[in-house]
Coordinates of C-alpha atoms in Angstrom, one line a residue:
M1 CA -16.6 -5.2 -30.8
A2 CA -17.7 -6.8 -27.6
S3 CA -20.8 -9.0 -27.9
P4 CA -21.9 -12.3 -26.3
R5 CA -22.6 -13.5 -29.8
L6 CA -18.9 -13.9 -30.3
E7 CA -18.8 -16.7 -27.7
T8 CA -22.1 -18.1 -29.0
Y9 CA -20.5 -18.5 -32.4
C10 CA -17.9 -20.8 -31.0
C11 CA -20.6 -23.4 -30.4
P12 CA -21.0 -25.7 -33.5
N13 CA -24.7 -25.8 -33.1
R14 CA -25.1 -22.0 -32.8
D15 CA -28.6 -20.5 -33.1
A16 CA -29.9 -19.0 -36.3
A17 CA -29.8 -15.4 -35.1
T18 CA -26.1 -15.6 -34.3
Q19 CA -25.4 -17.3 -37.6
L20 CA -27.3 -14.4 -39.3
V21 CA -25.0 -11.6 -38.0
I22 CA -21.7 -13.6 -38.1
D23 CA -22.3 -14.5 -41.8
F24 CA -23.2 -10.9 -42.8
Q25 CA -20.2 -9.5 -44.8
P26 CA -17.6 -11.0 -42.4
E27 CA -14.7 -9.4 -44.3
V28 CA -16.2 -6.0 -44.2
F29 CA -17.2 -6.3 -40.6
C30 CA -13.7 -7.4 -39.5
G31 CA -12.2 -4.6 -41.6
V32 CA -14.4 -2.1 -39.9
C33 CA -13.4 -3.5 -36.4
I34 CA -9.7 -3.3 -37.2
G35 CA -10.0 0.2 -38.6
S36 CA -12.1 1.6 -35.8
T37 CA -10.0 -0.1 -33.1
S38 CA -6.7 1.0 -34.6
V39 CA -7.7 4.6 -34.8
S40 CA -9.0 4.5 -31.2
L41 CA -5.9 2.9 -29.9
L42 CA -3.6 5.4 -31.6
L43 CA -5.5 8.4 -30.4
T44 CA -5.9 7.0 -26.9
I45 CA -2.2 6.4 -26.5
L46 CA -1.5 9.9 -27.9
Q47 CA -3.9 11.3 -25.3
L48 CA -2.1 9.6 -22.5
L49 CA 1.5 10.3 -23.5
P50 CA 3.2 13.3 -21.7
K51 CA 3.2 16.5 -23.8
K52 CA 5.7 19.2 -24.3
G53 CA 5.3 22.4 -22.4
Q54 CA 3.9 20.8 -19.3
S55 CA 5.2 22.3 -16.1
L56 CA 8.0 20.4 -14.5
R57 CA 6.7 20.0 -11.0
K58 CA 7.0 17.4 -8.3
M59 CA 4.8 14.4 -9.0
P60 CA 1.5 14.8 -7.1
R61 CA 0.2 12.1 -4.9
A62 CA -2.1 9.9 -7.1
S63 CA -5.7 9.8 -5.9
S64 CA -7.8 6.7 -6.3
S65 CA -10.0 8.5 -8.8
S66 CA -7.1 9.3 -11.1
T67 CA -5.9 5.7 -10.8
I68 CA -9.3 4.4 -11.8
L69 CA -9.4 6.6 -14.9
L70 CA -6.0 5.2 -16.0
L71 CA -7.2 1.6 -15.4
I72 CA -10.3 2.3 -17.5
S73 CA -8.1 3.4 -20.4
I74 CA -5.8 0.4 -19.9
C75 CA -8.8 -2.0 -20.1
D76 CA -10.0 -0.3 -23.3
V77 CA -6.5 -0.5 -24.9
L78 CA -6.1 -4.2 -24.0
G79 CA -9.6 -5.1 -25.1
G80 CA -8.9 -3.2 -28.4
L81 CA -5.8 -5.2 -29.0
G82 CA -7.8 -8.4 -28.5
M83 CA -10.3 -7.2 -31.1
I84 CA -7.6 -6.4 -33.6
F85 CA -6.0 -9.8 -33.1
R86 CA -9.3 -11.7 -33.4
S87 CA -10.4 -9.7 -36.5
S88 CA -7.0 -10.1 -38.2
V89 CA -7.1 -13.9 -37.8
W90 CA -10.6 -14.0 -39.2
L91 CA -9.5 -12.0 -42.2
G92 CA -6.2 -13.7 -42.8
F93 CA -7.1 -17.3 -42.1
P94 CA -10.7 -17.9 -43.2
G95 CA -10.1 -21.7 -43.5
F96 CA -8.9 -21.8 -39.9
I97 CA -12.2 -20.2 -38.7
A98 CA -14.3 -22.4 -40.9
N99 CA -13.1 -25.4 -39.0
I100 CA -15.5 -24.4 -36.1
S101 CA -18.3 -26.7 -37.3
V102 CA -20.3 -29.7 -36.2
A103 CA -18.4 -32.1 -38.4
N104 CA -15.0 -31.2 -37.2
R105 CA -14.2 -32.6 -33.8
T106 CA -10.5 -33.3 -34.1
D107 CA -8.9 -29.9 -34.5
V108 CA -9.4 -28.1 -31.2
W109 CA -7.3 -25.0 -32.1
P110 CA -9.9 -23.1 -34.0
S111 CA -12.4 -23.5 -31.1
A112 CA -9.7 -22.7 -28.6
F113 CA -8.9 -19.5 -30.4
C114 CA -12.6 -18.6 -30.8
V115 CA -13.3 -19.0 -27.1
G116 CA -10.0 -17.5 -25.9
S117 CA -10.2 -14.4 -27.9
A118 CA -13.9 -13.9 -27.1
M119 CA -13.3 -14.3 -23.4
W120 CA -10.3 -11.9 -23.5
I121 CA -12.5 -9.2 -25.1
Q122 CA -15.4 -9.8 -22.8
L123 CA -13.3 -9.9 -19.7
L124 CA -11.4 -6.6 -20.4
Y125 CA -14.5 -4.6 -21.4
S126 CA -16.4 -6.0 -18.5
A127 CA -13.6 -5.0 -16.1
G128 CA -13.8 -1.5 -17.7
F129 CA -17.5 -1.4 -16.9
W130 CA -16.8 -2.3 -13.3
W131 CA -14.0 0.3 -13.0
L132 CA -16.4 2.9 -14.3
F133 CA -18.9 1.9 -11.6
C134 CA -16.1 2.2 -9.1
Y135 CA -15.2 5.6 -10.3
A136 CA -18.8 6.8 -9.6
V137 CA -18.7 5.2 -6.2
D138 CA -15.3 6.7 -5.4
S139 CA -16.3 10.2 -6.5
Y140 CA -19.3 10.1 -4.2
L141 CA -17.2 8.7 -1.3
V142 CA -14.5 11.2 -1.8
V143 CA -16.9 14.1 -1.5
R144 CA -18.4 12.4 1.6
R145 CA -14.8 12.0 2.9
S146 CA -15.1 8.2 3.2
A147 CA -12.6 7.2 0.6
G148 CA -8.9 7.5 -0.2
L149 CA -6.1 5.9 -2.0
S150 CA -6.2 2.9 0.2
T151 CA -9.6 1.9 -1.1
I152 CA -8.1 1.2 -4.5
V153 CA -7.2 -2.2 -3.3
L154 CA -10.9 -3.0 -2.6
Y155 CA -11.8 -1.7 -6.0
H156 CA -9.2 -4.1 -7.6
M157 CA -10.7 -7.0 -5.7
M158 CA -14.3 -6.1 -6.6
T159 CA -13.6 -5.3 -10.2
W160 CA -11.3 -8.2 -11.3
G161 CA -13.1 -10.7 -9.0
L162 CA -16.6 -9.9 -10.4
A163 CA -15.4 -9.6 -14.0
V164 CA -13.6 -13.0 -13.8
M165 CA -16.4 -14.7 -11.9
L166 CA -19.2 -13.5 -14.3
C167 CA -17.1 -14.3 -17.4
V168 CA -16.2 -17.8 -16.3
E169 CA -19.7 -18.6 -15.0
G170 CA -21.4 -17.4 -18.3
I171 CA -18.9 -19.3 -20.5
A172 CA -19.3 -22.5 -18.4
L173 CA -23.1 -22.4 -18.7
L174 CA -23.0 -21.6 -22.4
Y175 CA -20.6 -24.4 -23.3
Y176 CA -22.2 -27.1 -21.1
P177 CA -21.5 -30.0 -21.2
S178 CA -18.6 -29.4 -23.7
L179 CA -17.6 -27.0 -26.4
S180 CA -18.1 -29.7 -29.1
S181 CA -21.6 -30.4 -28.0
C182 CA -23.1 -27.2 -26.6
E183 CA -26.7 -27.7 -25.4
N184 CA -29.1 -26.0 -27.7
G185 CA -31.7 -23.8 -26.1
L186 CA -32.1 -20.4 -24.5
E187 CA -31.8 -21.8 -21.0
H188 CA -28.0 -22.0 -21.6
A189 CA -27.6 -18.8 -23.6
I190 CA -29.6 -16.5 -21.4
P191 CA -27.3 -16.8 -18.3
H192 CA -24.3 -16.0 -20.5
Y193 CA -26.1 -12.9 -21.9
I194 CA -27.0 -11.8 -18.4
T195 CA -23.5 -12.1 -17.0
T196 CA -22.2 -10.1 -20.0
Y197 CA -24.7 -7.2 -19.9
A198 CA -25.1 -7.0 -16.1
P199 CA -22.2 -4.6 -15.5
L200 CA -23.1 -2.6 -18.6
L201 CA -26.7 -2.1 -17.3
L202 CA -25.4 -1.4 -13.8
V203 CA -23.4 1.5 -15.1
L204 CA -26.3 2.8 -17.2
V205 CA -28.7 2.8 -14.2
V206 CA -26.6 3.4 -11.1
N207 CA -23.8 5.7 -12.3
P208 CA -26.2 8.6 -13.2
I209 CA -27.7 8.4 -9.7
L210 CA -24.3 8.4 -8.0
F211 CA -23.1 11.3 -10.2
R212 CA -26.2 13.3 -9.4
R213 CA -25.7 12.7 -5.7
T214 CA -22.1 13.7 -6.0
V215 CA -22.9 16.9 -7.7
S216 CA -25.4 17.8 -5.0
A217 CA -22.8 17.0 -2.3
V218 CA -20.2 19.1 -4.1
A219 CA -22.6 22.1 -4.1
S220 CA -23.1 21.6 -0.3
L221 CA -19.3 21.5 0.2
L222 CA -18.8 24.7 -1.8
K223 CA -21.6 26.4 0.2
G224 CA -20.3 25.2 3.5
R225 CA -16.8 26.3 2.7
Q226 CA -17.5 30.0 3.6
G227 CA -21.2 30.0 4.0
I228 CA -21.7 31.6 0.6
Y229 CA -22.2 30.3 -2.9
T230 CA -20.5 32.7 -5.3
E231 CA -20.5 32.6 -9.1
N232 CA -17.1 30.9 -9.1
E233 CA -18.3 28.1 -6.9
R234 CA -21.4 27.7 -9.1
R235 CA -19.3 27.5 -12.2
L236 CA -16.9 25.0 -10.6
G237 CA -19.9 22.8 -9.7
T238 CA -21.2 23.1 -13.2
E239 CA -17.8 22.0 -14.7
I240 CA -17.9 18.8 -12.5
Q241 CA -21.5 18.1 -13.6
I242 CA -20.6 18.6 -17.2
R243 CA -17.6 16.2 -16.8
F244 CA -19.9 13.5 -15.4
F245 CA -22.4 14.1 -18.2
K246 CA -19.7 13.7 -20.8
I247 CA -18.7 10.3 -19.3
M248 CA -22.2 9.0 -19.4
L249 CA -22.8 10.4 -22.9
V250 CA -19.8 8.5 -24.3
F251 CA -20.9 5.3 -22.5
V252 CA -24.5 5.6 -24.0
I253 CA -23.2 6.4 -27.5
C254 CA -20.8 3.5 -27.5
W255 CA -23.0 0.8 -26.0
S256 CA -26.6 1.6 -26.7
S257 CA -26.3 -0.2 -30.1
N258 CA -25.3 -3.4 -28.2
I259 CA -28.5 -3.4 -26.2
I260 CA -30.6 -2.6 -29.3
N261 CA -28.9 -5.3 -31.3
E262 CA -29.2 -8.0 -28.6
S263 CA -32.9 -7.2 -28.2
L264 CA -33.5 -7.6 -31.9
L265 CA -31.5 -10.9 -32.1
F266 CA -33.3 -12.2 -29.0
Y267 CA -36.6 -11.4 -30.6
L268 CA -35.5 -13.3 -33.8
E269 CA -34.5 -16.3 -31.7
M270 CA -38.0 -16.5 -30.4
Q271 CA -39.4 -16.9 -33.9
P272 CA -39.9 -20.3 -35.5
D273 CA -38.3 -19.1 -38.8
I274 CA -36.2 -15.9 -38.8
N275 CA -36.2 -15.9 -42.6
E276 CA -39.9 -15.0 -42.9
M277 CA -40.7 -11.9 -45.0
A278 CA -42.5 -10.3 -42.1
L279 CA -39.2 -10.2 -40.2
K280 CA -37.2 -8.5 -42.9
N281 CA -37.1 -5.1 -41.2
I282 CA -36.1 -6.7 -37.9
R283 CA -33.2 -8.6 -39.7
S284 CA -32.1 -5.4 -41.4
A285 CA -32.1 -3.5 -38.2
A286 CA -30.1 -6.2 -36.4
L287 CA -27.5 -6.2 -39.2
I288 CA -27.2 -2.4 -39.2
T289 CA -26.7 -2.2 -35.5
W290 CA -24.2 -5.1 -35.7
I291 CA -22.0 -2.9 -38.0
I292 CA -22.5 0.1 -35.8
M293 CA -21.3 -1.9 -32.8
G294 CA -18.1 -2.7 -34.7
V295 CA -17.5 1.1 -35.1
L296 CA -18.6 2.5 -31.8
N297 CA -17.5 -0.2 -29.2
P298 CA -13.7 0.3 -29.9
M299 CA -14.0 4.1 -30.0
Q300 CA -14.9 4.1 -26.3
G301 CA -11.3 4.3 -25.3
F302 CA -10.5 7.5 -27.2
L303 CA -13.8 9.1 -26.4
F304 CA -13.4 8.4 -22.7
T305 CA -10.0 10.2 -22.7
L306 CA -11.7 13.2 -24.2
A307 CA -14.3 13.1 -21.5
F308 CA -11.7 12.6 -18.8
Y309 CA -8.9 15.0 -19.8
G310 CA -10.1 16.9 -22.9
W311 CA -7.9 17.1 -25.9
T312 CA -4.3 17.0 -24.7
G313 CA -2.6 17.9 -27.9
C314 CA -0.2 16.3 -30.3
S315 CA 3.1 17.6 -29.0
V316 CA 4.4 14.4 -27.4
D317 CA 7.4 14.6 -25.2
L318 CA 9.2 11.3 -25.3
K319 CA 12.2 12.4 -23.1
W320 CA 12.6 10.3 -20.0
R321 CA 12.0 12.6 -17.2
K322 CA 9.9 12.8 -14.1
T323 CA 7.1 15.1 -15.2
E324 CA 3.4 15.3 -14.6
I325 CA 1.6 12.8 -16.7
P326 CA -1.9 13.2 -18.1
W327 CA -3.7 10.6 -16.0
E328 CA -2.4 11.9 -12.7
S329 CA -3.5 15.5 -13.2
M330 CA -3.7 17.2 -16.5
S331 CA -4.6 20.5 -14.9
S332 CA -3.1 22.6 -12.1
S333 CA -5.9 21.5 -9.8
T334 CA -3.9 18.8 -8.0
V335 CA -3.8 17.4 -4.5
G336 CA -1.0 18.6 -2.3
E337 CA 1.2 21.5 -1.7
N338 CA 2.2 22.0 -5.3
A339 CA -1.3 22.9 -6.5
Y340 CA -2.5 26.1 -5.1
P341 CA -2.1 28.0 -1.9
S342 CA -3.6 26.1 0.9
P343 CA -7.0 27.3 2.0
V344 CA -7.0 29.4 5.1
N345 CA -9.0 29.6 8.3
Y346 CA -11.1 32.7 7.9
Q347 CA -11.9 32.7 11.6
S348 CA -8.3 33.3 12.5
N349 CA -7.4 36.4 14.6
M350 CA -7.5 39.6 12.7
H351 CA -4.3 40.7 14.3
D352 CA -2.4 37.6 13.3
S353 CA -0.4 38.3 10.1
K354 CA -0.1 34.5 9.3
K355 CA -3.1 32.6 8.0
I356 CA -3.7 29.2 9.7
P357 CA -4.8 26.4 7.4
S358 CA -8.1 24.8 8.2
T359 CA -8.1 21.0 8.2
D360 CA -11.8 20.8 7.2
S361 CA -11.3 23.3 4.4
Q362 CA -8.2 21.4 3.2
Q363 CA -10.2 18.2 3.0
T364 CA -12.9 20.0 1.1
D365 CA -10.3 21.4 -1.4
E366 CA -8.8 17.9 -1.8
A367 CA -12.2 16.4 -2.6
I368 CA -13.0 19.0 -5.2
S369 CA -9.6 18.8 -6.8
M370 CA -9.8 15.0 -7.1
L371 CA -13.1 15.4 -8.9
S372 CA -11.7 18.1 -11.3
E373 CA -8.5 16.1 -11.7
G374 CA -7.5 15.6 -15.3
N375 CA -9.5 18.5 -16.8
T376 CA -7.6 20.8 -19.0
S377 CA -10.5 23.0 -20.1
G378 CA -12.2 25.2 -17.6
D379 CA -11.5 23.6 -14.3
D380 CA -8.0 25.1 -14.0
R381 CA -9.3 28.6 -14.7
L382 CA -12.2 28.1 -12.3
T383 CA -10.2 26.7 -9.4
R384 CA -7.6 29.5 -9.7
S385 CA -10.3 32.2 -9.3
S386 CA -12.4 30.3 -6.8
P387 CA -12.1 31.4 -3.1
I388 CA -11.7 27.8 -2.2
Y389 CA -8.2 27.9 -3.7
Q390 CA -7.3 31.4 -2.5
G391 CA -6.3 33.0 0.8
W392 CA -9.0 35.6 0.6

């Protein structure tokens, strides 16, 4: 799992709260992390692989939103691999990990592994948080027709730049003046915790606001398309709203235990003696949420693919051919001429037998299709029946 306590443990003079959770059934905890992460990785990869029976159509132009969804999954997969590697070493080489102590100042490899693996996990999951924030921003800008595929470069700069900067800054303050002699005190640990949880809290607070504004903007687009708001448009807007709700639900389920656990451990750190009987319930709650984190954090990757694309099935098609892949557009609601008949200009001449496409309507259709991209459930059915995607 991803927790700033993993970096804190690398300090020889670690605090008592960190020592409490790290020493609690380490074999069981590492086994839980390996099992949960392995299941999540296998199911995530299964979700993303091309499936048999998909229509062989020309590859659609990838939107920035579909690219962001893929990058979120990649961050989860790479972060999960780091968790498996770290937990496997802890299980297989307990003597190697035990060398991270105050007395041992000669062997630097245990400390290097401790810091390196912890930074890898934190960096990848932090980048995933920033990409999720970018997805909410991009969804809103697409509906407002202020974003496109070119903005993905800006998202890359913001995501990786902020993730690396915050990770390095937090680690530098935590291990000041050196890893072998970390300064004891909350003034060095708090900045590290802030840099770790800042992107997580940003997603929890800002993304629901952006998603809500996007849903409202979608409703306005659908109404403005023909001046009416039919049942099909209402259902399409509801589908997009449900998709955003699923994304936030997965995020809250997977990471709320981290916030609870960190609050409990921080409270224990403030106490003169964490082993007091009066703090027994607090210690028990901290240990329980610690194990829950090991289960839920790695499952984010698979649960996100369910929220993004739905269940894509088990019929994997490993033949090398140019076919539509899940993260580009799992449904038929794609951007471009291969999706549905282009929307028409309803103000065209009644005597003209040819329908003239409306540029504004086409932009509206592209914005809606980008938001519904990847859904295999009801979006395809809705968009087929919606007047937005029909010529009448």
